Coordinates of C-alpha atoms in Angstrom, one line a residue:
X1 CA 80.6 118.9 121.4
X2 CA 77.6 120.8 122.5
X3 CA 76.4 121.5 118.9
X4 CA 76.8 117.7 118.3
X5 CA 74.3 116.8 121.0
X6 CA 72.4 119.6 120.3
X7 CA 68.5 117.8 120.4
X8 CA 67.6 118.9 116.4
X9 CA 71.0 117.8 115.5
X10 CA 70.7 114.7 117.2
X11 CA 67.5 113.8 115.7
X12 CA 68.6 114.6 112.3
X13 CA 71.3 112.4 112.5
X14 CA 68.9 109.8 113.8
X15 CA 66.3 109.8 111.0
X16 CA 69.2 110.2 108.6
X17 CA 70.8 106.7 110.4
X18 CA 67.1 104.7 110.6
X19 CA 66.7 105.4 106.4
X20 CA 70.1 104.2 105.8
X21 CA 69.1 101.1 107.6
X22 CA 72.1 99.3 107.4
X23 CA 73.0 96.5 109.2
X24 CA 73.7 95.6 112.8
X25 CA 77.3 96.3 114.8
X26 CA 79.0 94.2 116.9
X27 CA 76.8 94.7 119.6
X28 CA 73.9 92.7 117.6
X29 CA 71.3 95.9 118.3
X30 CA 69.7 96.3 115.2
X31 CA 68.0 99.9 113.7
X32 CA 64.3 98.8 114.5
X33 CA 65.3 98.2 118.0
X34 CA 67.6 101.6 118.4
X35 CA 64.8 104.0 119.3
X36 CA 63.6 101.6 122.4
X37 CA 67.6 101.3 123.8
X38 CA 68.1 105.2 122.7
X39 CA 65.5 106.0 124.8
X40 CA 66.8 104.3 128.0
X41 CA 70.3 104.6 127.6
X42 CA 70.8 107.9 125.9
X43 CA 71.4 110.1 128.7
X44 CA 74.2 108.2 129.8
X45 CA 75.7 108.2 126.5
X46 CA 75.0 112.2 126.5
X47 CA 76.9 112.5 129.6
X48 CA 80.0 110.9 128.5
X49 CA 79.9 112.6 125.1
X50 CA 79.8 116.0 127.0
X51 CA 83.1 114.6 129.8
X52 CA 85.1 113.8 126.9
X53 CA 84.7 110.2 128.0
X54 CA 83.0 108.4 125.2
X55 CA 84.5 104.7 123.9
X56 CA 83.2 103.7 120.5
X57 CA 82.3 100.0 120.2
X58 CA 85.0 97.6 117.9
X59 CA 83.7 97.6 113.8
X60 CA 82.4 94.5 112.7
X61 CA 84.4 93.3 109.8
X62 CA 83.4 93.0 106.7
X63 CA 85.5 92.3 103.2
X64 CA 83.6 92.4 100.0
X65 CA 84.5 91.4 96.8
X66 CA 86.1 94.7 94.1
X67 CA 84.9 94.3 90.6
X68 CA 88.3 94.4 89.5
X69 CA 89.6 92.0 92.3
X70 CA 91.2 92.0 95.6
X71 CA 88.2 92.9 98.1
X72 CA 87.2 96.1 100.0
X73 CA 87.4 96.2 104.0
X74 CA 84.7 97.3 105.5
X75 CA 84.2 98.7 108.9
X76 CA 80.2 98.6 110.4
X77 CA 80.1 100.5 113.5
X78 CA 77.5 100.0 115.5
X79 CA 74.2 101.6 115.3
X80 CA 74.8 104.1 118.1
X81 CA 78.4 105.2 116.7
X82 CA 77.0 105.6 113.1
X83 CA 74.8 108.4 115.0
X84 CA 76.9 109.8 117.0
X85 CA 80.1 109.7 113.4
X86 CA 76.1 111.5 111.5
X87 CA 76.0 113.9 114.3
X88 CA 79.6 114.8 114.2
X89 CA 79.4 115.1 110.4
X90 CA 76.6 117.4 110.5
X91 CA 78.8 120.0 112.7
X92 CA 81.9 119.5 111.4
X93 CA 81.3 119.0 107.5
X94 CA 80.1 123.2 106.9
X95 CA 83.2 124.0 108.7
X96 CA 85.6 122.2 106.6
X97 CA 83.4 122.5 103.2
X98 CA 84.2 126.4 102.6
X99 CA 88.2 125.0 102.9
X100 CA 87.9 122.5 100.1
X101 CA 88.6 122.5 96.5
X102 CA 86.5 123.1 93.8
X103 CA 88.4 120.3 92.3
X104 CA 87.1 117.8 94.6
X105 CA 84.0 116.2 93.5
X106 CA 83.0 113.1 95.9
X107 CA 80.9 113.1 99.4
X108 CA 80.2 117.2 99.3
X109 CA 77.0 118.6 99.3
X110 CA 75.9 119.5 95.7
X111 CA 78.6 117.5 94.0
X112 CA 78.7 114.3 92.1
X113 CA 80.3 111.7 90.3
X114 CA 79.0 113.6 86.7
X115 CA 80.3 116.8 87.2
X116 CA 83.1 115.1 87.7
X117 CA 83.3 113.8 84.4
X118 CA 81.9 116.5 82.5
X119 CA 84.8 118.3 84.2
X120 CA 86.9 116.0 82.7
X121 CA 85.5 116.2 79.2
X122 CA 85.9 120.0 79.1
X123 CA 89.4 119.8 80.1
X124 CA 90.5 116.9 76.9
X125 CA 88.1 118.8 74.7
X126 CA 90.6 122.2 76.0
X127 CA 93.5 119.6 74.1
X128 CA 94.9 118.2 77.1
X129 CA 94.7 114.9 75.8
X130 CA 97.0 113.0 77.9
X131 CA 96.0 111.9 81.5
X132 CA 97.7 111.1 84.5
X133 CA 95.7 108.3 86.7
X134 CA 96.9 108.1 90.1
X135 CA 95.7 105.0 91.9
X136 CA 96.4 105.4 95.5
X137 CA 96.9 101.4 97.3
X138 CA 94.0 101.0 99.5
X139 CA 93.7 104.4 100.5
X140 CA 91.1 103.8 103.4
X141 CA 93.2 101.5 104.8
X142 CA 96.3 103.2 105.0
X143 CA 95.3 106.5 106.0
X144 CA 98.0 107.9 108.6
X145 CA 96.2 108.8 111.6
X146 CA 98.5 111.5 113.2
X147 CA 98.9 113.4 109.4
X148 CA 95.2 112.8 109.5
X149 CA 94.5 114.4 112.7
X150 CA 96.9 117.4 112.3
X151 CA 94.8 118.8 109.4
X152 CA 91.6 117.4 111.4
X153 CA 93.1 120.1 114.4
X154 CA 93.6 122.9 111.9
X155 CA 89.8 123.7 112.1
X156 CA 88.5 121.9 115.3
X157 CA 89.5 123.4 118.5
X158 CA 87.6 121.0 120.9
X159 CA 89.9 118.4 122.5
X160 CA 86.7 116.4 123.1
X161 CA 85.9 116.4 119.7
X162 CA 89.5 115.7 118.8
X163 CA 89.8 112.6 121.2
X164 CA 86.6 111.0 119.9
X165 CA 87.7 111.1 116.5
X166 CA 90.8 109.8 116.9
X167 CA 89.0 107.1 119.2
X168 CA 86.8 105.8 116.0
X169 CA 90.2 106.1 114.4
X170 CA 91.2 103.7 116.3
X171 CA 88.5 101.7 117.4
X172 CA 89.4 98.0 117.3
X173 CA 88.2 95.8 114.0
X174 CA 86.0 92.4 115.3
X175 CA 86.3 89.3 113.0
X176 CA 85.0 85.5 113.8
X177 CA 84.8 87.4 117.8
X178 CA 88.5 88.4 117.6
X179 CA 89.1 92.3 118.0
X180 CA 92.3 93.4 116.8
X181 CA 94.0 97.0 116.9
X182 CA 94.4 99.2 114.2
X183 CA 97.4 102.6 114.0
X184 CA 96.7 103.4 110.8
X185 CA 93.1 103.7 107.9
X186 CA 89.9 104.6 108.4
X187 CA 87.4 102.0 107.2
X188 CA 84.8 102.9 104.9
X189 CA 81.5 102.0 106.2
X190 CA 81.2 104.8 108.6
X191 CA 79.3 108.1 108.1
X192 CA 82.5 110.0 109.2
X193 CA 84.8 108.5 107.0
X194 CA 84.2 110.1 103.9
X195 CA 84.8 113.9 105.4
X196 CA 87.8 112.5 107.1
X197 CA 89.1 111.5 103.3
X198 CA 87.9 115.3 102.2
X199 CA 90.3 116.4 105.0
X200 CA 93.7 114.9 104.2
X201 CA 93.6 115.1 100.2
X202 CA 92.9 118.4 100.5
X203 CA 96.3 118.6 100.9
X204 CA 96.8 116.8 97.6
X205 CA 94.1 119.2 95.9
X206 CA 96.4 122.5 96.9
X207 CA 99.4 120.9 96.2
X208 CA 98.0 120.1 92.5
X209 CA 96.9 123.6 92.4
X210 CA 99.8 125.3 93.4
X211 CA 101.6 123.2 90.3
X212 CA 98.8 124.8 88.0
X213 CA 97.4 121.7 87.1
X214 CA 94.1 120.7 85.6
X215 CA 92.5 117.8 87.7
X216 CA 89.6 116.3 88.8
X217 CA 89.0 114.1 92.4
X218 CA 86.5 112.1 93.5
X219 CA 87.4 110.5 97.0
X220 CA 90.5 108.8 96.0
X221 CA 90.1 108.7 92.5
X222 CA 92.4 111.4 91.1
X223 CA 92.8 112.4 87.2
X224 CA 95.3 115.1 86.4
X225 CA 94.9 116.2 82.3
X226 CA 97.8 117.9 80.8
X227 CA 98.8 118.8 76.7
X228 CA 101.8 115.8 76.7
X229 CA 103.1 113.2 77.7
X230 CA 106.4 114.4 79.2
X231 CA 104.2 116.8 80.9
X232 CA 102.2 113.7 82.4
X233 CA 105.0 112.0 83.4
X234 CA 106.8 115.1 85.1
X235 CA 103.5 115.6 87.0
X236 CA 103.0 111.3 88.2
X237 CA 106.8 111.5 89.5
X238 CA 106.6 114.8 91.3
X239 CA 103.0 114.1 92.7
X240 CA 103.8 110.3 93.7
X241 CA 106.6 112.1 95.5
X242 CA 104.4 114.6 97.1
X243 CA 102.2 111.5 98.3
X244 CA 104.1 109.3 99.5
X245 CA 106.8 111.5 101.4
X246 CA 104.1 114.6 102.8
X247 CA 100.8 112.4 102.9
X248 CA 102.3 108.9 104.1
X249 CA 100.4 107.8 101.3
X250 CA 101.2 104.5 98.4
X251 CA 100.6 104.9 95.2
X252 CA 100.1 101.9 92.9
X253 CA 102.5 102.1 90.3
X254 CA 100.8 99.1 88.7
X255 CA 97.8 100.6 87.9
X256 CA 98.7 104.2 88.2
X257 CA 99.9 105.3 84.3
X258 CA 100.4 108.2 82.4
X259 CA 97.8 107.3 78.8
X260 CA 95.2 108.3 76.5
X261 CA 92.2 109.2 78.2
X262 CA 90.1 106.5 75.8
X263 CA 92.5 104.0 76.9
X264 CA 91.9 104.5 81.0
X265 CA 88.4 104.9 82.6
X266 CA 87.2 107.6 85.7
X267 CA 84.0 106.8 87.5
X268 CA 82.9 104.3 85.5
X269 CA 83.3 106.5 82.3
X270 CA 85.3 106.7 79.3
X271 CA 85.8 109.1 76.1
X272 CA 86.1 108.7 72.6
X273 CA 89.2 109.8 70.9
X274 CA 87.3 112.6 68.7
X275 CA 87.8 116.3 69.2
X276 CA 85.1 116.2 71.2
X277 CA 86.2 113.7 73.3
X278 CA 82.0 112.4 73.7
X279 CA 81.7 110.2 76.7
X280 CA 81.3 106.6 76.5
X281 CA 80.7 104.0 79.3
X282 CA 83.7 102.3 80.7
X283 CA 83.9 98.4 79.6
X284 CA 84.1 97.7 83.7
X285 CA 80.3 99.4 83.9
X286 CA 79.5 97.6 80.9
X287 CA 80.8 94.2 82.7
X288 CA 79.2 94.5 85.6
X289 CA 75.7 95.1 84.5
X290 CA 76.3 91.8 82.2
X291 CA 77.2 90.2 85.2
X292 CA 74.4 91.6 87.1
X293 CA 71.8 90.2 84.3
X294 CA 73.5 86.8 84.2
X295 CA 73.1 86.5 88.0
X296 CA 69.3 87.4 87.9
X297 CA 68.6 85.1 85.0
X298 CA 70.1 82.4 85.6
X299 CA 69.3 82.7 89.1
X300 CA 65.2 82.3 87.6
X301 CA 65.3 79.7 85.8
X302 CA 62.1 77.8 86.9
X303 CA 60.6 81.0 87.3
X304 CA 58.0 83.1 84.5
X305 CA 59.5 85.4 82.5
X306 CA 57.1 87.9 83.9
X307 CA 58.7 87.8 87.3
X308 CA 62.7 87.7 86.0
X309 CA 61.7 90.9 84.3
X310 CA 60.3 92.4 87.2
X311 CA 63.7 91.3 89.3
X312 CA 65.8 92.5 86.8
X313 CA 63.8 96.1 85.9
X314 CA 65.3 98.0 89.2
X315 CA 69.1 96.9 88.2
X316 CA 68.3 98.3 84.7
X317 CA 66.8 101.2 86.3
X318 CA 69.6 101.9 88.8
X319 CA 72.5 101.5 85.9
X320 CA 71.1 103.6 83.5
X321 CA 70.5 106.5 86.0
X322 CA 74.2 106.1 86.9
X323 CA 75.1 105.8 83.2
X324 CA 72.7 108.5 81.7
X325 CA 75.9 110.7 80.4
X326 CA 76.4 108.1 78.0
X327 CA 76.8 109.9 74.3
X328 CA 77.1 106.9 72.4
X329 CA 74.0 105.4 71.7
X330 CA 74.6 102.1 70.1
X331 CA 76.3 100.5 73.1
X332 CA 72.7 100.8 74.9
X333 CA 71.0 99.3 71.9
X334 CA 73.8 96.5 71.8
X335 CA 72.8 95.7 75.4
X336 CA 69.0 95.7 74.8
X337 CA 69.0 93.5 72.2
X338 CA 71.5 91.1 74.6
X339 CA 69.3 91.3 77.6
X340 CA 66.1 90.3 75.3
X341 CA 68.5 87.3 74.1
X342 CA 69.0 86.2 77.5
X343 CA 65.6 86.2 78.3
X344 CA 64.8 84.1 75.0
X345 CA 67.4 81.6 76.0
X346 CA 65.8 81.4 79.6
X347 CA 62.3 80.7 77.7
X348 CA 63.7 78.4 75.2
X349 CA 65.9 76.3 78.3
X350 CA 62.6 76.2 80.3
X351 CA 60.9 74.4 77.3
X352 CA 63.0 71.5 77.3
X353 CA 61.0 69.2 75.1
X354 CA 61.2 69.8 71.1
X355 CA 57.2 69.4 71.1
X356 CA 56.8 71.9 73.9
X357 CA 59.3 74.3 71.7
X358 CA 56.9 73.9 68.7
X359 CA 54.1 73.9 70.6
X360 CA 54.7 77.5 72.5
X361 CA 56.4 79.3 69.1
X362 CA 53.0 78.4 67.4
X363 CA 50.9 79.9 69.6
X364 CA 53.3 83.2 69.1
X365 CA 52.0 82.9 65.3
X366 CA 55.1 80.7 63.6
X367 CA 53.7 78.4 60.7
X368 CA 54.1 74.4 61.5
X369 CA 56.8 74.1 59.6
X370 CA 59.3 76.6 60.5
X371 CA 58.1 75.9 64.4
X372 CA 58.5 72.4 64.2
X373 CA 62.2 72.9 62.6
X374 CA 63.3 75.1 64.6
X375 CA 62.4 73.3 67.3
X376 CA 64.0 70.3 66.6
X377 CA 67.4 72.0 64.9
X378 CA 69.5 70.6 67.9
X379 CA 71.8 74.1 68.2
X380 CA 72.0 75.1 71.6
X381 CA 69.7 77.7 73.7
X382 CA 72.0 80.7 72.8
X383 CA 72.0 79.9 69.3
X384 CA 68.4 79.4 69.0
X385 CA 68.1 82.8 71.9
X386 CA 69.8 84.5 68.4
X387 CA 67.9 83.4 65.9
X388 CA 65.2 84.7 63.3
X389 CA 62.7 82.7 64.8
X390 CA 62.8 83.4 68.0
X391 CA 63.2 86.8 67.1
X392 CA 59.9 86.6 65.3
X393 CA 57.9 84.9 67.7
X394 CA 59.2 86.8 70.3
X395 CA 59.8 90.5 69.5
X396 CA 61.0 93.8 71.1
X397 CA 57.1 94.6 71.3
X398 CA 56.8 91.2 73.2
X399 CA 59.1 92.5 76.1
X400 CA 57.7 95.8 75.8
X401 CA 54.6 94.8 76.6
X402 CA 55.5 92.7 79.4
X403 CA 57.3 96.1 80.8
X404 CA 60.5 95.1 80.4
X405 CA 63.0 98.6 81.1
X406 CA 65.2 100.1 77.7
X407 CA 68.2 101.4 78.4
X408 CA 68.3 103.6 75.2
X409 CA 64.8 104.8 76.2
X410 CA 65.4 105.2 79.7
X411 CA 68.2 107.5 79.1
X412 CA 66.6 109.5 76.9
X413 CA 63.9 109.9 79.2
X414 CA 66.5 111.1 81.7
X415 CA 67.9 113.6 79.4
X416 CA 64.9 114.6 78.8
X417 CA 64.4 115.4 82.9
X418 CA 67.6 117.7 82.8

C-alpha cells in the first residue's frame, strides 16, 4: 500500500485519470474540480488508505446498448476511486504481467487487438482450419469474487491491499438513487477491472496450454484453432467443463460453436477461406460504420455538405485505423463509393424543388437538358444519389476536394506508416 501512495505513483495515476476525462461518480465531483477537493481532502484519504480503512463510494450505473443486442453494464466509480483502482494498477499490473500468457492479448502493455489476429491468421494458415469460439455469458458480470480473489492472493501479500480490492469488488451499484449489493462481477468501467480479468483467465490460458492447444485471448474473447472438427468439439466440451466447474464461469452455448473460421468473426475480423486465409473485416464492423454514417447524415440534413463531412471525417478516421489489417481491398472501395452516395442523396433531399435540382447540377457543368430531366425524373433521392448524373456533376474529385477521408487511401497510408 505504500508503493500505491507513493507521491510519483500518485501523480501518475492522476494525470493518467484527468486525460481520460470521463464522467462524474455518484458523488457528482467532476475531473475539472478533482485537483481543488484532492488538495483538501487527500490526506485524509491517505490516512485511511495506509490503516487499511478505506470505503470506495457506490458505481453509478450505467447500461449501454451491444451492437449485437442485449446491453453492457457499466460501473463509473467515482473520480477519486478511478485514481486510487490507476494507482493500484500501476503496482500491481508488473507483478502479475511476467505470470501471464503469451496467449493473452487484451489490456497488457505492448499488446493489441492485431496481434491478436495476425496470431490467428498464422495459426489457419498452419491448417488448423477449424475454430472453437467460446463466448463466455456476461463475463464482467459474473465473475466469482472469492475464485477471483484466491488467484488475486497468489501474488499480493498485503491484507490492506487485499481488503480494498475486494471492497471495489463489492462496492454497491447506484441506479435512479437506489444502491444495491453486488456478490459476484466486476463491472467494466473501472481502471482495475481489466487486470482483475487478466488474473482469473489466466487460469483458463494454462489450462489451454497444458492441453497443447493453439489459442488466442483477448479479455474474454477466446479462439482456440485446431486441424478438425472432432478435435474442436473434444476441446468446446472439455474446456466448457473446465469453466464452468473450476472458474464458476457460463459459457453461452448459443453463440459459442465449433466452425469455419470465415463463417465466425474475432475482434471485429474475419478470413477468407484461401490457403492463405487473408483477413477480411467482420460484416458486424462493416455494420456498425454504416450505421455510424447513417446517424451523422441524416442527423445533418439542413446542414452544408462541407460541415457533414467534417463530422463524419474523425469516425472514418477512427474505423479505418482499427480496420487497417484489412487485405481485401474492394470492401473499402464498396464503402467509399456508398458514403459519397449518401452524401449525394443528402444534397439532392436538401434541394427539394425540381428547379433548384436543375438549377444546382447546371452550375456543376450538366447540359439543360439532361439537368432539367433528371431533375424532374420523379425516382426517389437514393435512386437519383446512384445515378450517372449525379455521379457526373458530382464526382470522387468533388469530395476529394472538399477533404472528404478514403478508406482505401487511408489504409494504405497506414500501411505505409508500418
Amino acid at each position: 500500500m505504500e508503493a500505491v501512495v507513493e507521491r510519483s505513483n500518485l501523480w501518475r495515476a492522476y494525470e493518467r485519470v484527468v486525460r481520460n476525462k470521463g464522467a462524474a461518480g455518484v458523488d457528482g465531483l467532476t475531473v475539472a474540480d478533482f485537483k481543488t477537493w484532492l488538495q483538501q481532502h487527500w490526506p485524509t484519504v491517505r490516512a485511511a488508505l495506509l490503516a487499511g480503512e478505506y470505503m470506495p463510494g457506490a458505481v453509478r450505473k450505467v447500461e449501454i446498448p451491444k451492437p449485437n443486442g442485449g446491453v453492457r453494464l457499466l460501473g463509473i466509480p467515482t473520480v477519486l476511486d478511478r485514481l486510487i483502482q490507476q494507482a493500484l494498477l500501476q503496482v500491481l499490473q508488473p507483478e502479475f504481467e511476467t505470470e501471464f500468457s503469451e496467449h493473452s492479448y487484451g489490456f497488457r502493455p505492448g499488446r493489441n487487438a492485431w496481434q491478436a489476429v495476425r496470431q490467428a491468421q498464422g495459426y489457419i494458415r498452419e491448417d488448423r482450419r477449424w475454430v472453437v469460439d467460446l463466448d463466455l455469458e456476461k463475463f464482467f458480470d459474473r465473475v466469482n469474487h472469492d475464485i477471483l480473489m484466491s488467484r488475486v492472493a497468489r501474488k499480493v501479500r498485503d491484507e490492506r491491499v487485499l481488503k480494498l480490492i475486494r471492497r471495489y469488488l463489492e462496492a454497491g451499484l447506484m441506479a435512479d438513487g437506489i444502491v444495491s449489493t453486488r456478490t459476484e462481477g466486476t463491472p467494466q468501467g473501472g481502471p482495475l477491472s481489466p487486470l482483475l480479468s487478466n488474473i482469473l483467465l489466466t487460469d483458463l490460458d494454462r489450462e489451454l496450454e497444458r492441453r497443447g492447444h493453439k489459442f488466442c485471448r483477448y479479455a474474454d474473447d477466446c479462439n482456440i484453432y485446431v486441424r478438425s472438427e472432432m478435435a474442436g468439439r473434444r476441446a468446446m466440451t472439455a474446456i466448457t467443463d473446465y469453466l464452468e466447474r473450476s472458474l464458476k464461469l457460463r459459457v453461452n452455448r448459443e453463440k459459442s460453436a465449433v466452425a469455419r473460421p470465415w463463417d465466425r468473426k474475432f475482434l471485429g475480423y474475419s478470413f477468407t477461406w484461401h490457403k492463405r486465409a487473408r483477413l477480411k473485416i467482420a460484416e458486424g464492423s462493416l455494420k456498425r460504420l454504416k450505421d455510424r454514417v447513417r446517424e451523422i447524415v441524416v442527423g445533418n440534413a439542413s446542414r452544408n455538405l462541407a460541415g457533414t463531412i467534417s463530422e463524419l471525417n474523425p469516425a472514418l478516421r477512427g474505423w479505418m485505423s482499427y480496420c487497417r489489417l484489412t487485405e481485401v481491398k474492394g470492401v473499402l472501395q464498396d464503402l467509399d463509393g456508398w458514403i459519397r452516395r449518401k452524401l449525394r442523396c443528402l444534397l439532392w433531399r436538401q434541394w427539394k424543388r425540381p428547379t433548384t435540382r436543375n438549377r444546382k447540377m447546371q452550375a456543376r457543368g450538366l447540359d439543360g437538358t439532361r439537368a432539367w430531366k433528371s431533375a424532374s425524373n420523379g425516382r426517389g433521392p437514393w435512386w437519383n444519389a446512384g445515378a450517372s448524373h449525379m455521379n457526373a456533376a458530382y464526382p470522387k474529385s468533388y469530395f476529394d476536394a472538399l477533404g472528404l477521408v478514403s478508406l482505401l487511401d487511408t489504409r494504405q497510408r497506414f500501411q505505409c506508416v508500418e
